[in-house]
Coordinates of C-alpha atoms in Angstrom, one line a residue:
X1 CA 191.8 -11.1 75.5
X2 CA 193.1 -7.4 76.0
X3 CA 196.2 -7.0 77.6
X4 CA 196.0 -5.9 81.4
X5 CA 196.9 -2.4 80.4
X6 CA 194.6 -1.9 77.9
X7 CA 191.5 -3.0 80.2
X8 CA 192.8 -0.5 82.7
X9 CA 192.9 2.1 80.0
X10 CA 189.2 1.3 79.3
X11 CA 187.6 1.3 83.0
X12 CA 189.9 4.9 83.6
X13 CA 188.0 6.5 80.2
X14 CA 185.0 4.9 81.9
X15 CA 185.8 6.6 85.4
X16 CA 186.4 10.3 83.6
X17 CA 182.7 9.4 82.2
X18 CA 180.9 9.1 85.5
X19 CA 182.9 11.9 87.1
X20 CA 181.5 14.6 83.9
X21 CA 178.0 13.0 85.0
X22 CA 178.6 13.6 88.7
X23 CA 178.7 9.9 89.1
X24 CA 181.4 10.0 91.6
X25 CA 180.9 6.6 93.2
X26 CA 180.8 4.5 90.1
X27 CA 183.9 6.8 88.8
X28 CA 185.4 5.9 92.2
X29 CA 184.9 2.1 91.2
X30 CA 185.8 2.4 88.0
X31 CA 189.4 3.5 89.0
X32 CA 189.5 0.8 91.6
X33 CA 188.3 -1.6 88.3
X34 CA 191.5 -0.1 86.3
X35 CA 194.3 -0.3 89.2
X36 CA 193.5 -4.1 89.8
X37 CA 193.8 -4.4 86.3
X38 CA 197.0 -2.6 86.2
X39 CA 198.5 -0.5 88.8
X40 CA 198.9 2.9 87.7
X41 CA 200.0 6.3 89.5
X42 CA 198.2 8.8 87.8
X43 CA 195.0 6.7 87.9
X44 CA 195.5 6.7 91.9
X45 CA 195.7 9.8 92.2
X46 CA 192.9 10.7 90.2
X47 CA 190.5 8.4 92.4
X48 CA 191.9 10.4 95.6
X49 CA 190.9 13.6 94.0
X50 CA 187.6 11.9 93.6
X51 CA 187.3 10.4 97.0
X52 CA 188.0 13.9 98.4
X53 CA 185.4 15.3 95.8
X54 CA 182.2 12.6 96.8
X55 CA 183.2 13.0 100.7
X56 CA 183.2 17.4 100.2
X57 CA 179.9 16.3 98.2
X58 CA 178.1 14.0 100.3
X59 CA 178.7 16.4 103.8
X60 CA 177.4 19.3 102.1
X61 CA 174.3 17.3 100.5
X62 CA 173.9 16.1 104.5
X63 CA 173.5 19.7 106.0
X64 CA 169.9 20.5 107.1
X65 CA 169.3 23.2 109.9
X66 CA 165.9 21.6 110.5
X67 CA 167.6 18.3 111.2
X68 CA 170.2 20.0 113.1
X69 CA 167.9 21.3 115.5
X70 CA 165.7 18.0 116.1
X71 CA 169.2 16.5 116.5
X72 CA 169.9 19.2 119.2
X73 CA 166.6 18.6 120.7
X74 CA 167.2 15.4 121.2
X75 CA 170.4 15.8 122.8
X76 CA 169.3 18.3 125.2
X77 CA 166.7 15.3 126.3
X78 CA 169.3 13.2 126.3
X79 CA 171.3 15.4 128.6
X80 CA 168.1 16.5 130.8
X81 CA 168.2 12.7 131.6
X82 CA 171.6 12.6 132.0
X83 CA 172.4 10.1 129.0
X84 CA 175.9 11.5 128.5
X85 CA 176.7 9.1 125.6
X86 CA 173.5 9.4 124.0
X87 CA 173.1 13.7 124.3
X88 CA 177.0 13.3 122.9
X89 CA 175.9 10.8 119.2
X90 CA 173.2 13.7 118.8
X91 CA 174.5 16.6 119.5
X92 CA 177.5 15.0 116.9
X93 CA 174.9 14.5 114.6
X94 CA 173.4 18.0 114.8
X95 CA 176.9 19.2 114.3
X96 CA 177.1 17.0 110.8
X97 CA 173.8 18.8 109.9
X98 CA 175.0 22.5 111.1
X99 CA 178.6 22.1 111.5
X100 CA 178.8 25.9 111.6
X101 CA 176.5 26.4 114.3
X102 CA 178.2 27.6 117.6
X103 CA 175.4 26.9 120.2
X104 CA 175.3 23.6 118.9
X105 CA 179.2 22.8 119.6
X106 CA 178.7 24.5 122.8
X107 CA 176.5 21.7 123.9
X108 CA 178.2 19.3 122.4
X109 CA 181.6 20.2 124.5
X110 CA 179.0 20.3 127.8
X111 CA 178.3 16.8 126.9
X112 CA 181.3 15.6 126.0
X113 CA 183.1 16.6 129.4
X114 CA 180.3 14.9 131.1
X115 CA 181.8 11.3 129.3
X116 CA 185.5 13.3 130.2
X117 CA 186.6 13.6 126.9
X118 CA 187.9 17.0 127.8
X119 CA 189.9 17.4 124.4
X120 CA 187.4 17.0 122.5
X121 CA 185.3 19.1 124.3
X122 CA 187.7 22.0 124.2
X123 CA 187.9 21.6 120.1
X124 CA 184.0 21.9 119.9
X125 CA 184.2 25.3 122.4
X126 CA 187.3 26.4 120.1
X127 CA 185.9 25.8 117.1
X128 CA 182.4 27.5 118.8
X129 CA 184.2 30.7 119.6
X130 CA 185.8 30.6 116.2
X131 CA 182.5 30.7 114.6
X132 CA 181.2 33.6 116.9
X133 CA 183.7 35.7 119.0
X134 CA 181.2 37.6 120.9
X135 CA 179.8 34.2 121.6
X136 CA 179.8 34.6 125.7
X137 CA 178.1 31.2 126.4
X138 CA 181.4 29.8 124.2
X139 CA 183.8 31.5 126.3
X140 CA 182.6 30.5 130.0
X141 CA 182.3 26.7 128.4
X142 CA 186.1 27.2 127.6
X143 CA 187.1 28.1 131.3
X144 CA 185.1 25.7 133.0
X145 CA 186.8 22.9 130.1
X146 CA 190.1 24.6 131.1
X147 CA 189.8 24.3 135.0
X148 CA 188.8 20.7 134.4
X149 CA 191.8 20.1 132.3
X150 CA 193.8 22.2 135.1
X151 CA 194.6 25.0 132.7
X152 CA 193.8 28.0 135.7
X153 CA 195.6 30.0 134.0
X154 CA 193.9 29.8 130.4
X155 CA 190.6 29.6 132.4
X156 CA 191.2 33.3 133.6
X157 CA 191.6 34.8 130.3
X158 CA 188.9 32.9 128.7
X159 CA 186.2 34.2 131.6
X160 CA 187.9 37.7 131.0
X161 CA 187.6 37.3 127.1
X162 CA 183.6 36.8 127.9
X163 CA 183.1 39.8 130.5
X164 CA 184.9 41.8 128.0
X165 CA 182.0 41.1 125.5
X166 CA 179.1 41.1 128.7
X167 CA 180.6 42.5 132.2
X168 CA 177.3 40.9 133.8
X169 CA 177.5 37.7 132.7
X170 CA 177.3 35.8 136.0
X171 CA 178.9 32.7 134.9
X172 CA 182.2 34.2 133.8
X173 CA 181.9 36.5 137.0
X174 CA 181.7 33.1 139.6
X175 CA 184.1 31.5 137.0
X176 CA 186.6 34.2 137.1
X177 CA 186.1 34.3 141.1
X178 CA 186.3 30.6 141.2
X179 CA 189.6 30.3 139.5
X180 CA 191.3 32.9 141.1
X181 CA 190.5 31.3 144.7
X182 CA 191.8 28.3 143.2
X183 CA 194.9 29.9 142.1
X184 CA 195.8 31.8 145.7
X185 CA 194.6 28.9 147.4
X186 CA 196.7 26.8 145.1
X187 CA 199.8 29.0 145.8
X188 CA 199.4 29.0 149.8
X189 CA 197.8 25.5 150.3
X190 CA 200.0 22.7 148.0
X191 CA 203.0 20.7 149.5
X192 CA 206.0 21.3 147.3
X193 CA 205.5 18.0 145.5
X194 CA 201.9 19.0 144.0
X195 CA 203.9 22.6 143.2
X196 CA 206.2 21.2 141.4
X197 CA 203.3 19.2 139.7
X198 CA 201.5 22.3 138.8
X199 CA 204.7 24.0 137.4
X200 CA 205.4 20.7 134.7
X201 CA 201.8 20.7 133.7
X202 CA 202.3 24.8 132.9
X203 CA 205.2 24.5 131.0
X204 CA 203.8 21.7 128.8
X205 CA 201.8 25.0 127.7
X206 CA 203.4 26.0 123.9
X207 CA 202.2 29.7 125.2
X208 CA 203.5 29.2 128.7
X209 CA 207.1 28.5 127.0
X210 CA 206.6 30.9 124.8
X211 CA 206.7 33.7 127.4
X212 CA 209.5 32.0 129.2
X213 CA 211.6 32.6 126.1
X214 CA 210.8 36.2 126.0
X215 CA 214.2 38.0 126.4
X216 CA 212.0 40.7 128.2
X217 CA 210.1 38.5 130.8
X218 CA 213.7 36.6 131.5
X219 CA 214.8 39.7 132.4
X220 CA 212.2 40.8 135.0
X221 CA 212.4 37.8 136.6
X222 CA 215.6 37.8 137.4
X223 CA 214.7 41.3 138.7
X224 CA 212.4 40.0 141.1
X225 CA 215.5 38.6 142.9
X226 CA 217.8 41.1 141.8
X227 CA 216.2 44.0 141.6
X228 CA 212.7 44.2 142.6
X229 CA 212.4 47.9 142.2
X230 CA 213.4 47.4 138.0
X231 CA 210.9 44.5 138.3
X232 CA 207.8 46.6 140.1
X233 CA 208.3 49.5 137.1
X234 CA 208.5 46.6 134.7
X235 CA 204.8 45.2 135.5
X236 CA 203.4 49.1 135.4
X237 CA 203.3 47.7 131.8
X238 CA 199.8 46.2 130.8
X239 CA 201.2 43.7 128.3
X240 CA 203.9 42.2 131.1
X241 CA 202.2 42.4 133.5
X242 CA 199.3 40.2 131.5
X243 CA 202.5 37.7 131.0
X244 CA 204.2 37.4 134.5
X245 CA 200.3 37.1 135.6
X246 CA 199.7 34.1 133.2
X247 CA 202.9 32.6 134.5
X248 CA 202.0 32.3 138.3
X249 CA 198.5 31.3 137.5
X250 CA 200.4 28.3 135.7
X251 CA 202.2 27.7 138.7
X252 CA 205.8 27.7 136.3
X253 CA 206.6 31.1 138.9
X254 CA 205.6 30.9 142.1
X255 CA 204.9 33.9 144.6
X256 CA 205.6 34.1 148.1

């Protein structure tokens, strides 16, 4: 009988075989063949490369707008009748089929808040805008996901980002109105505890602590106490201003 590394030798020439033939799943278990045979780096890392290869394959092989869309069809009945989970597996599916198709991921993020997987809702919008900027649809889904995930303040400039593109879309208009009642009301209305509560959740924002780094914005708020004239000129600027207005709506600075 062959030594062990000699019969691994033989099913790896085997595995480069199927792979030239586009074989990748008998070239796959061909490699698994030679490492039980005889463990082998090289060989290991060649049946990655062809795992990564047959999965690239087999999702392109899967795409098919027409499915897609009977996919999405089905979802949107699913959702009609509210079947969350249901309108969420097809709508996923359609996404498989057209991953590159925003309205798609916009109903699939609609669906998925409705089972409250609000992460994975807000990756479907993201990914949705991504795919079409000017996509205004994309952009109110991402502020109502954000007020859901109490994220006021990244719900404001999302429902700005869309009337930016259409100034008469009416859900970023009652969106935008909607948040910014919540975020005065917020400010007048919360005991000190739910404050405080508000301010935590805005500074576990990368963006939010971002700004609070800024040598700039440090400095006019300190002016606000200090020197509220300096701070006042200060926010005449478009791009602070944008900043200190992001922080209140966080709730990490608080107004009067």
């Amino acid at each position: 009988m062959a030594p062990f590394e000699d019969r691994a030798k033989v099913y790896t020439r085997c595995a480069k075989a199927y792979q030239k033939k586009g074989d990748l799943a008998n070239a796959i278990k061909m490699c698994k063949e030679a490492q039980l045979e005889n463990y082998d780096k090289a060989t290991e890392r060649m049946m990655k490369n062809m795992e990564l290869e047959k999965k690239k394959a087999d999702a392109a092989a899967y795409l098919d707008d027409d499915k897609a869309d009977e996919a999405k069809q089905q979802g949107n009945e699913h959702f009609r009748n509210k079947q969350w989970g249901d309108a969420v597996k097809q709508y996923e599916e359609a996404v498989k089929r057209a991953p590159n198709n925003a309205p798609i991921r916009n109903n699939l993020a609609a669906a998925l808040c409705k089972v409250m997987d609000f992460n994975g809702a807000k990756r479907n919008i993201e990914k949705a805008i991504e795919l079409d900027p000017k996509y205004v649809k994309a952009w109110a889904r991402k502020g109502d996901i954000e007020v859901l995930m109490k994220e006021n303040h990244k719900a404001l400039e999302s429902y700005k980002a869309g009337l930016a593109i259409d100034s008469t879309n009416t859900t970023c208009k009652e969106g935008l109105r909607k948040v910014t009642a919540m975020i005065n009301y917020g400010a007048a209305n919360m005991t000190e505890e739910e404050k405080q509560e508000r301010a935590r959740h805005g500074m576990a924002d990368p963006e939010i602590q971002s700004i609070l780094q800024d040598p700039v914005i440090q400095q006019i708020l300190r002016d606000f106490n200090e020197n509220p004239q300096a701070a006042n000129q200060a926010m005449s600027d478009a791009s602070v201003r944008a900043k200190i207005e992001k922080l209140i709506a966080s709730g990490v600075v608080q107004t009067a």
